[in-house]
């Protein structure tokens, strides 16, 4: 491979050949007579001509067979593992497992698998009636039959979900399942023969390798491609009270990119974009859910509508982190409170009540919602936890048995 002036990796043309000449060792000729010498020379020349013709003929037939097998331009040849993408003009873009494609080649390979998502929800605005709220994000097609992965926060509480393909076609989408903890959701459109992303292996990533983000920044620039590198692996980030282990990249990410794809140098999906750190003088801090984690959640949501094995304490916890919020809820301390207790849960049977101030779980101090979630998640379904709370001026201890979390509202948005 070679590099152009921009530093992009350029693949050699499929028709180019690297012919290496070799010189055989020469021996001093013996006197055999002119006639025999000419005969031997003729035989050698004939064999050489046959070999060259056969060599170039084989290349011609192989290239012709690849071109004829291109079909619609979205499938790969099963007989040639090096061909990872076939463009619309039937010119193969080839890469072996260790070869990096240029950003433009990655975009050509992966952009059709990334979609724009527009959601609408109704909000009660009091005496003025209902206000329609609109949001936008991105998603990645994972199956040709229309299953799309995105972020939970993109489609959360949506009354309607619309998807626009790169071709401009628009579809209404059905909500299949969501998982707040991993910030993953699955939606589906009724379409066939879609271009699905090639899923990579995020466990093989290395810091410094190429990363390409494709999404819908600002909700109106669908198909935008930005490039950078993998800046860090296994970055511990807390988002909305959930501790998440994410990939970090310096590829430009903006609102609307959420749910879009992060691709490696071979055009494989390696992450689902879900966050950007913002603020004065902060740039180049984008994060993505590793695809290995995302696909596990995707599979459960498609098959069951929820992620199996998630534990539930039967408590809705609320973090009070500033004095304004404390004043609004009329509490005197910052920290984590029991906001609600599920009816019929072990927490209700144990005696926990709304308004209890959570001090500790299993003896570990709880100072934030992230602390609460981490303490609960450290256990499996069927195990018990010890929760200490402050109610009024009295400390109470409760034993709660954890159950499996099954979302109660799995109704589909259409």
Short mmCIF file of C-alpha atoms in Angstrom, two decimals:
data_model
loop_
_atom_site.label_atom_id
_atom_site.label_comp_id
_atom_site.label_asym_id
_atom_site.label_seq_id
_atom_site.Cartn_x
_atom_site.Cartn_y
_atom_site.Cartn_z
CA UNK A 1 0.00 0.00 0.00
CA UNK A 2 1.05 3.64 -0.46
CA UNK A 3 0.09 7.01 0.97
CA UNK A 4 -1.24 10.12 -0.75
CA UNK A 5 -0.48 13.69 0.26
CA UNK A 6 -3.07 13.57 3.04
CA UNK A 7 -1.54 10.50 4.63
CA UNK A 8 -4.47 8.30 3.58
CA UNK A 9 -3.68 4.70 2.78
CA UNK A 10 -4.26 3.95 -0.88
CA UNK A 11 -4.76 0.38 -2.06
CA UNK A 12 -3.07 -0.69 -5.31
CA UNK A 13 -5.27 -1.05 -8.37
CA UNK A 14 -6.56 -4.60 -8.72
CA UNK A 15 -4.98 -4.79 -12.19
CA UNK A 16 -1.45 -3.85 -11.04
CA UNK A 17 1.06 -6.65 -10.73
CA UNK A 18 4.26 -6.79 -8.75
CA UNK A 19 6.53 -8.87 -10.95
CA UNK A 20 9.78 -9.90 -9.35
CA UNK A 21 12.53 -11.16 -11.63
CA UNK A 22 14.92 -13.78 -10.45
CA UNK A 23 18.31 -14.67 -11.89
CA UNK A 24 19.23 -18.33 -11.86
CA UNK A 25 22.81 -19.41 -11.29
CA UNK A 26 24.76 -19.80 -14.51
CA UNK A 27 27.06 -22.66 -15.36
CA UNK A 28 29.80 -22.62 -17.94
CA UNK A 29 28.29 -24.15 -21.14
CA UNK A 30 29.79 -27.30 -22.55
CA UNK A 31 30.41 -27.69 -26.28
CA UNK A 32 27.34 -29.59 -27.48
CA UNK A 33 27.09 -28.27 -31.07
CA UNK A 34 25.01 -25.38 -32.47
CA UNK A 35 21.99 -27.48 -33.46
CA UNK A 36 21.48 -28.93 -29.98
CA UNK A 37 21.98 -25.54 -28.40
CA UNK A 38 19.30 -23.98 -30.60
CA UNK A 39 16.94 -26.85 -29.85
CA UNK A 40 17.35 -26.43 -26.10
CA UNK A 41 16.96 -22.66 -26.43
CA UNK A 42 13.74 -23.11 -28.39
CA UNK A 43 12.28 -25.47 -25.85
CA UNK A 44 13.09 -23.08 -23.00
CA UNK A 45 11.52 -20.14 -24.84
CA UNK A 46 8.38 -22.11 -25.59
CA UNK A 47 7.99 -23.12 -21.94
CA UNK A 48 8.49 -19.52 -20.82
CA UNK A 49 5.86 -18.22 -23.23
CA UNK A 50 3.37 -20.86 -22.07
CA UNK A 51 3.98 -20.01 -18.42
CA UNK A 52 3.53 -16.26 -18.94
CA UNK A 53 0.36 -16.74 -20.99
CA UNK A 54 -1.08 -19.08 -18.40
CA UNK A 55 -0.21 -16.67 -15.59
CA UNK A 56 -1.82 -13.61 -17.17
CA UNK A 57 -4.72 -15.67 -18.46
CA UNK A 58 -5.46 -16.88 -14.95
CA UNK A 59 -5.44 -13.30 -13.62
CA UNK A 60 -7.79 -12.18 -16.39
CA UNK A 61 -10.24 -15.01 -15.73
CA UNK A 62 -10.08 -14.46 -11.97
CA UNK A 63 -10.77 -10.72 -12.28
CA UNK A 64 -13.58 -11.37 -14.74
CA UNK A 65 -15.13 -13.93 -12.36
CA UNK A 66 -14.96 -11.40 -9.49
CA UNK A 67 -16.62 -8.72 -11.59
CA UNK A 68 -19.38 -11.08 -12.69
CA UNK A 69 -20.05 -12.16 -9.10
CA UNK A 70 -20.41 -8.57 -7.81
CA UNK A 71 -24.20 -8.64 -8.22
CA UNK A 72 -25.80 -5.67 -6.51
CA UNK A 73 -22.49 -4.46 -5.16
CA UNK A 74 -23.13 -5.20 -1.47
CA UNK A 75 -22.05 -8.82 -1.15
CA UNK A 76 -18.56 -10.24 -0.89
CA UNK A 77 -17.11 -13.10 -2.86
CA UNK A 78 -17.03 -16.33 -0.88
CA UNK A 79 -14.10 -17.53 -2.97
CA UNK A 80 -11.88 -14.53 -2.23
CA UNK A 81 -11.56 -13.71 1.46
CA UNK A 82 -9.51 -10.59 0.72
CA UNK A 83 -12.41 -8.80 -0.98
CA UNK A 84 -14.33 -7.04 1.79
CA UNK A 85 -16.45 -4.68 -0.25
CA UNK A 86 -17.60 -4.46 -3.85
CA UNK A 87 -18.39 -0.95 -5.05
CA UNK A 88 -21.23 -0.11 -7.41
CA UNK A 89 -18.92 0.04 -10.42
CA UNK A 90 -17.84 -3.53 -9.67
CA UNK A 91 -14.28 -2.51 -8.91
CA UNK A 92 -13.13 -4.50 -5.87
CA UNK A 93 -11.70 -2.65 -2.91
CA UNK A 94 -9.43 -5.27 -1.39
CA UNK A 95 -7.84 -5.54 2.01
CA UNK A 96 -6.29 -8.40 3.90
CA UNK A 97 -6.71 -8.62 7.66
CA UNK A 98 -3.75 -6.32 8.37
CA UNK A 99 -4.38 -3.65 5.76
CA UNK A 100 -5.90 -0.26 6.52
CA UNK A 101 -8.36 1.31 4.11
CA UNK A 102 -8.48 5.05 3.45
CA UNK A 103 -11.20 7.09 5.13
CA UNK A 104 -13.00 7.49 1.81
CA UNK A 105 -12.99 3.71 1.29
CA UNK A 106 -14.31 3.13 4.81
CA UNK A 107 -17.07 5.66 4.19
CA UNK A 108 -17.99 3.95 0.91
CA UNK A 109 -18.12 0.61 2.68
CA UNK A 110 -19.98 1.62 5.86
CA UNK A 111 -22.04 4.78 5.26
CA UNK A 112 -25.09 2.95 3.90
CA UNK A 113 -25.39 1.04 7.19
CA UNK A 114 -25.80 4.25 9.23
CA UNK A 115 -29.26 5.85 9.44
CA UNK A 116 -30.80 9.09 10.68
CA UNK A 117 -33.40 8.82 13.46
CA UNK A 118 -36.07 11.42 14.25
CA UNK A 119 -38.27 10.96 17.32
CA UNK A 120 -41.37 12.82 18.45
CA UNK A 121 -43.02 12.81 21.85
CA UNK A 122 -45.85 14.75 23.42
CA UNK A 123 -45.26 16.79 26.55
CA UNK A 124 -47.96 18.29 28.75
CA UNK A 125 -47.42 22.05 28.89
CA UNK A 126 -50.28 22.82 31.28
CA UNK A 127 -52.97 25.27 30.21
CA UNK A 128 -51.45 25.49 26.71
CA UNK A 129 -52.15 21.82 26.08
CA UNK A 130 -49.65 19.38 24.66
CA UNK A 131 -46.34 20.35 23.11
CA UNK A 132 -44.70 18.08 20.55
CA UNK A 133 -41.02 17.57 21.27
CA UNK A 134 -38.69 16.47 18.47
CA UNK A 135 -35.27 14.90 18.81
CA UNK A 136 -32.74 13.40 16.44
CA UNK A 137 -29.95 10.87 16.51
CA UNK A 138 -28.34 8.09 14.55
CA UNK A 139 -28.47 4.31 14.31
CA UNK A 140 -26.64 1.42 12.68
CA UNK A 141 -28.27 -1.35 10.66
CA UNK A 142 -27.20 -4.75 11.99
CA UNK A 143 -29.38 -7.04 9.89
CA UNK A 144 -30.52 -6.90 6.28
CA UNK A 145 -34.10 -7.38 7.51
CA UNK A 146 -34.19 -4.01 9.29
CA UNK A 147 -32.99 -4.38 12.90
CA UNK A 148 -31.19 -1.18 13.92
CA UNK A 149 -29.10 -0.52 17.02
CA UNK A 150 -29.05 2.94 18.60
CA UNK A 151 -28.83 4.60 22.02
CA UNK A 152 -31.55 4.28 24.63
CA UNK A 153 -31.43 8.05 25.22
CA UNK A 154 -32.16 8.68 21.52
CA UNK A 155 -35.52 6.86 21.52
CA UNK A 156 -36.45 7.01 25.21
CA UNK A 157 -40.09 8.07 25.78
CA UNK A 158 -40.68 8.47 22.03
CA UNK A 159 -44.24 8.35 20.74
CA UNK A 160 -43.04 7.91 17.17
CA UNK A 161 -39.72 6.95 15.59
CA UNK A 162 -38.82 7.67 11.97
CA UNK A 163 -35.76 6.40 10.14
CA UNK A 164 -34.17 7.86 7.04
CA UNK A 165 -31.70 5.77 5.04
CA UNK A 166 -28.72 7.26 3.25
CA UNK A 167 -30.64 6.75 0.00
CA UNK A 168 -33.32 9.14 1.29
CA UNK A 169 -35.97 6.46 1.88
CA UNK A 170 -37.97 6.98 5.08
CA UNK A 171 -39.66 4.42 7.33
CA UNK A 172 -41.66 4.33 10.55
CA UNK A 173 -39.81 2.26 13.13
CA UNK A 174 -41.03 -0.09 15.83
CA UNK A 175 -39.34 -0.10 19.23
CA UNK A 176 -38.11 -3.61 19.98
CA UNK A 177 -36.43 -3.05 23.34
CA UNK A 178 -34.33 -0.67 25.42
CA UNK A 179 -31.69 -1.01 28.12
CA UNK A 180 -31.02 2.10 30.16
CA UNK A 181 -28.00 0.64 31.92
CA UNK A 182 -25.99 0.10 28.71
CA UNK A 183 -27.70 2.97 26.85
CA UNK A 184 -28.62 0.59 24.02
CA UNK A 185 -31.93 0.30 22.19
CA UNK A 186 -33.13 -1.70 19.20
CA UNK A 187 -35.66 -0.51 16.64
CA UNK A 188 -36.91 -2.19 13.46
CA UNK A 189 -38.13 -0.98 10.08
CA UNK A 190 -40.05 -3.05 7.57
CA UNK A 191 -37.48 -3.30 4.79
CA UNK A 192 -35.41 -6.00 3.16
CA UNK A 193 -31.94 -6.33 1.61
CA UNK A 194 -30.54 -3.43 3.61
CA UNK A 195 -26.82 -2.80 3.91
CA UNK A 196 -25.83 -4.11 7.33
CA UNK A 197 -22.61 -3.11 9.06
CA UNK A 198 -19.76 -5.60 9.26
CA UNK A 199 -19.29 -6.18 13.01
CA UNK A 200 -15.70 -6.15 14.23
CA UNK A 201 -14.09 -7.19 17.51
CA UNK A 202 -13.57 -4.32 19.95
CA UNK A 203 -11.36 -6.48 22.18
CA UNK A 204 -8.64 -6.37 19.51
CA UNK A 205 -8.44 -2.57 19.36
CA UNK A 206 -5.23 -0.74 20.16
CA UNK A 207 -4.69 2.85 21.20
CA UNK A 208 -3.65 4.96 18.24
CA UNK A 209 -5.37 3.03 15.46
CA UNK A 210 -7.71 4.70 12.99
CA UNK A 211 -11.30 5.41 14.05
CA UNK A 212 -14.01 6.76 11.75
CA UNK A 213 -17.33 8.08 13.09
CA UNK A 214 -20.41 8.20 10.84
CA UNK A 215 -23.63 9.79 12.04
CA UNK A 216 -26.16 12.61 11.96
CA UNK A 217 -24.60 15.57 13.81
CA UNK A 218 -26.97 18.37 14.84
CA UNK A 219 -29.86 16.21 13.65
CA UNK A 220 -29.66 17.52 10.10
CA UNK A 221 -26.31 16.49 8.65
CA UNK A 222 -26.87 12.77 8.11
CA UNK A 223 -24.04 10.73 6.67
CA UNK A 224 -21.32 12.97 8.10
CA UNK A 225 -17.93 11.25 8.28
CA UNK A 226 -15.20 12.29 10.71
CA UNK A 227 -11.92 10.55 11.46
CA UNK A 228 -9.48 10.30 14.31
CA UNK A 229 -7.88 7.61 16.40
CA UNK A 230 -8.73 5.38 19.33
CA UNK A 231 -7.53 7.62 22.15
CA UNK A 232 -8.10 5.21 25.03
CA UNK A 233 -9.58 1.81 25.82
CA UNK A 234 -11.73 0.84 28.81
CA UNK A 235 -12.34 4.42 29.91
CA UNK A 236 -14.52 4.52 33.04
CA UNK A 237 -17.20 7.18 32.57
CA UNK A 238 -20.28 7.94 34.67
CA UNK A 239 -23.32 8.95 32.60
CA UNK A 240 -26.70 9.59 34.22
CA UNK A 241 -25.70 7.66 37.31
CA UNK A 242 -24.43 4.62 35.40
CA UNK A 243 -20.76 3.62 35.43
CA UNK A 244 -19.84 2.70 31.87
CA UNK A 245 -16.67 1.34 30.29
CA UNK A 246 -16.25 3.09 26.95
CA UNK A 247 -13.91 3.61 24.04
CA UNK A 248 -12.48 7.13 23.77
CA UNK A 249 -11.84 8.76 20.40
CA UNK A 250 -10.85 12.19 19.11
CA UNK A 251 -13.00 11.84 15.99
CA UNK A 252 -15.35 14.85 15.93
CA UNK A 253 -18.65 13.97 17.63
CA UNK A 254 -21.59 16.32 18.08
CA UNK A 255 -25.23 16.15 19.23
CA UNK A 256 -27.06 13.90 16.79
CA UNK A 257 -24.12 11.52 16.45
CA UNK A 258 -25.52 9.47 19.34
CA UNK A 259 -26.34 5.95 18.20
CA UNK A 260 -24.13 6.22 15.13
CA UNK A 261 -21.22 3.97 14.27
CA UNK A 262 -17.52 4.05 15.07
CA UNK A 263 -15.56 2.03 12.51
CA UNK A 264 -11.99 0.75 12.40
CA UNK A 265 -9.47 0.88 9.55
CA UNK A 266 -11.05 -2.14 7.86
CA UNK A 267 -14.52 -0.61 7.83
CA UNK A 268 -15.76 -2.84 10.66
CA UNK A 269 -18.15 -1.56 13.32
CA UNK A 270 -16.27 -1.34 16.61
CA UNK A 271 -18.46 0.95 18.70
CA UNK A 272 -21.80 2.74 19.10
CA UNK A 273 -21.24 6.45 19.69
CA UNK A 274 -23.01 7.63 22.82
CA UNK A 275 -21.38 10.67 24.43
CA UNK A 276 -19.17 13.69 24.07
CA UNK A 277 -17.54 15.72 26.82
CA UNK A 278 -18.34 19.35 26.24
CA UNK A 279 -17.45 22.65 27.80
CA UNK A 280 -15.17 25.61 27.35
CA UNK A 281 -11.95 24.64 25.59
CA UNK A 282 -12.89 20.93 25.53
CA UNK A 283 -12.54 19.23 22.17
CA UNK A 284 -11.64 15.77 20.95
CA UNK A 285 -13.31 13.83 23.76
CA UNK A 286 -15.84 11.46 22.26
CA UNK A 287 -16.96 8.10 23.62
CA UNK A 288 -18.48 4.94 22.19
CA UNK A 289 -19.87 1.71 23.60
CA UNK A 290 -17.56 -1.19 22.57
CA UNK A 291 -19.35 -3.24 19.93
CA UNK A 292 -18.75 -6.51 21.78
CA UNK A 293 -20.80 -5.16 24.70
CA UNK A 294 -23.41 -3.56 22.45
CA UNK A 295 -24.06 -6.70 20.40
CA UNK A 296 -24.69 -8.80 23.52
CA UNK A 297 -27.38 -6.35 24.60
CA UNK A 298 -28.72 -6.18 21.03
CA UNK A 299 -29.16 -9.96 20.88
CA UNK A 300 -31.10 -10.08 24.16
CA UNK A 301 -33.32 -7.16 23.20
CA UNK A 302 -34.18 -8.76 19.86
CA UNK A 303 -34.92 -12.16 21.37
CA UNK A 304 -36.48 -11.24 24.73
CA UNK A 305 -37.26 -7.52 24.64
CA UNK A 306 -35.02 -6.93 27.65
CA UNK A 307 -31.54 -7.89 28.90
CA UNK A 308 -31.64 -11.05 30.94
CA UNK A 309 -29.82 -11.21 34.25
CA UNK A 310 -30.18 -7.54 35.16
CA UNK A 311 -30.82 -7.27 38.92
CA UNK A 312 -33.60 -5.21 40.46
CA UNK A 313 -33.76 -4.03 44.07
CA UNK A 314 -37.35 -2.85 43.70
CA UNK A 315 -36.28 0.72 44.46
CA UNK A 316 -36.30 3.88 42.37
CA UNK A 317 -33.37 5.87 43.69
CA UNK A 318 -32.91 9.64 43.33
CA UNK A 319 -29.66 11.57 43.70
CA UNK A 320 -29.82 15.05 45.22
CA UNK A 321 -26.55 16.72 44.26
CA UNK A 322 -27.18 20.46 44.75
CA UNK A 323 -28.98 22.76 47.14
CA UNK A 324 -31.53 23.91 44.55
CA UNK A 325 -32.68 20.32 43.98
CA UNK A 326 -32.67 19.66 47.72
CA UNK A 327 -34.90 22.69 48.24
CA UNK A 328 -37.25 21.50 45.48
CA UNK A 329 -37.66 18.09 47.12
CA UNK A 330 -37.70 19.62 50.61
CA UNK A 331 -34.81 17.57 51.99
CA UNK A 332 -31.94 18.81 54.13
CA UNK A 333 -29.07 16.60 52.97
CA UNK A 334 -27.38 15.94 49.67
CA UNK A 335 -27.13 12.26 48.70
CA UNK A 336 -29.29 9.37 47.49
CA UNK A 337 -32.92 8.92 48.49
CA UNK A 338 -35.55 6.27 47.93
CA UNK A 339 -37.86 7.96 45.43
CA UNK A 340 -40.24 5.06 45.04
CA UNK A 341 -40.73 1.42 46.02
CA UNK A 342 -42.15 -1.12 43.56
CA UNK A 343 -45.43 -2.68 44.57
CA UNK A 344 -45.03 -6.33 45.56
CA UNK A 345 -41.23 -6.13 45.65
CA UNK A 346 -38.93 -7.46 48.35
CA UNK A 347 -38.03 -3.86 49.18
CA UNK A 348 -41.68 -3.14 49.97
CA UNK A 349 -41.98 -6.30 52.05
CA UNK A 350 -38.82 -5.38 53.95
CA UNK A 351 -40.31 -2.00 54.89
CA UNK A 352 -38.43 0.56 52.78
CA UNK A 353 -40.37 3.77 52.11
CA UNK A 354 -40.22 6.73 49.79
CA UNK A 355 -38.10 9.48 51.33
CA UNK A 356 -35.63 7.16 53.09
CA UNK A 357 -32.09 8.54 52.93
CA UNK A 358 -29.75 5.71 51.83
CA UNK A 359 -26.62 5.53 53.96
CA UNK A 360 -24.98 2.28 52.81
CA UNK A 361 -25.37 -1.03 51.00
CA UNK A 362 -23.53 -4.02 52.45
CA UNK A 363 -21.58 -1.63 54.64
CA UNK A 364 -20.35 0.55 51.72
CA UNK A 365 -21.23 4.23 51.87
CA UNK A 366 -23.61 5.42 49.15
CA UNK A 367 -22.86 9.01 48.12
CA UNK A 368 -24.16 9.01 44.54
CA UNK A 369 -26.55 7.22 42.22
CA UNK A 370 -23.51 5.63 40.57
CA UNK A 371 -22.51 4.20 43.97
CA UNK A 372 -26.02 2.79 44.44
CA UNK A 373 -26.10 1.17 40.99
CA UNK A 374 -22.61 -0.29 41.35
CA UNK A 375 -23.43 -1.80 44.76
CA UNK A 376 -26.61 -3.44 43.45
CA UNK A 377 -25.05 -4.60 40.18
CA UNK A 378 -22.27 -6.37 42.08
CA UNK A 379 -24.83 -9.05 42.97
CA UNK A 380 -26.75 -11.68 41.01
CA UNK A 381 -30.45 -12.39 40.81
CA UNK A 382 -31.64 -14.14 43.98
CA UNK A 383 -28.91 -12.72 46.22
CA UNK A 384 -29.61 -10.43 49.16
CA UNK A 385 -28.29 -6.98 50.01
CA UNK A 386 -28.28 -5.10 53.31
CA UNK A 387 -29.50 -1.52 53.01
CA UNK A 388 -29.10 1.03 55.82
CA UNK A 389 -31.27 4.16 55.64
CA UNK A 390 -31.91 7.24 57.71
CA UNK A 391 -35.61 7.93 58.35
CA UNK A 392 -36.10 11.06 60.36
CA UNK A 393 -33.43 10.75 63.04
CA UNK A 394 -33.42 6.94 63.17
CA UNK A 395 -31.22 4.50 61.25
CA UNK A 396 -32.95 1.38 59.92
CA UNK A 397 -31.42 -1.75 58.36
CA UNK A 398 -33.28 -3.80 55.75
CA UNK A 399 -32.55 -7.03 53.91
CA UNK A 400 -33.70 -7.01 50.29
CA UNK A 401 -33.72 -9.98 47.89
CA UNK A 402 -32.77 -9.03 44.33
CA UNK A 403 -35.00 -10.11 41.47
CA UNK A 404 -34.52 -10.03 37.70
CA UNK A 405 -35.30 -6.69 36.14
CA UNK A 406 -38.03 -7.02 33.51
CA UNK A 407 -39.27 -3.73 32.02
CA UNK A 408 -42.98 -3.32 32.60
CA UNK A 409 -43.62 -1.13 29.60
CA UNK A 410 -42.40 -2.82 26.44
CA UNK A 411 -45.08 -1.30 24.24
CA UNK A 412 -43.77 -0.53 20.77
CA UNK A 413 -43.68 2.93 19.25
CA UNK A 414 -44.83 2.96 15.63
#
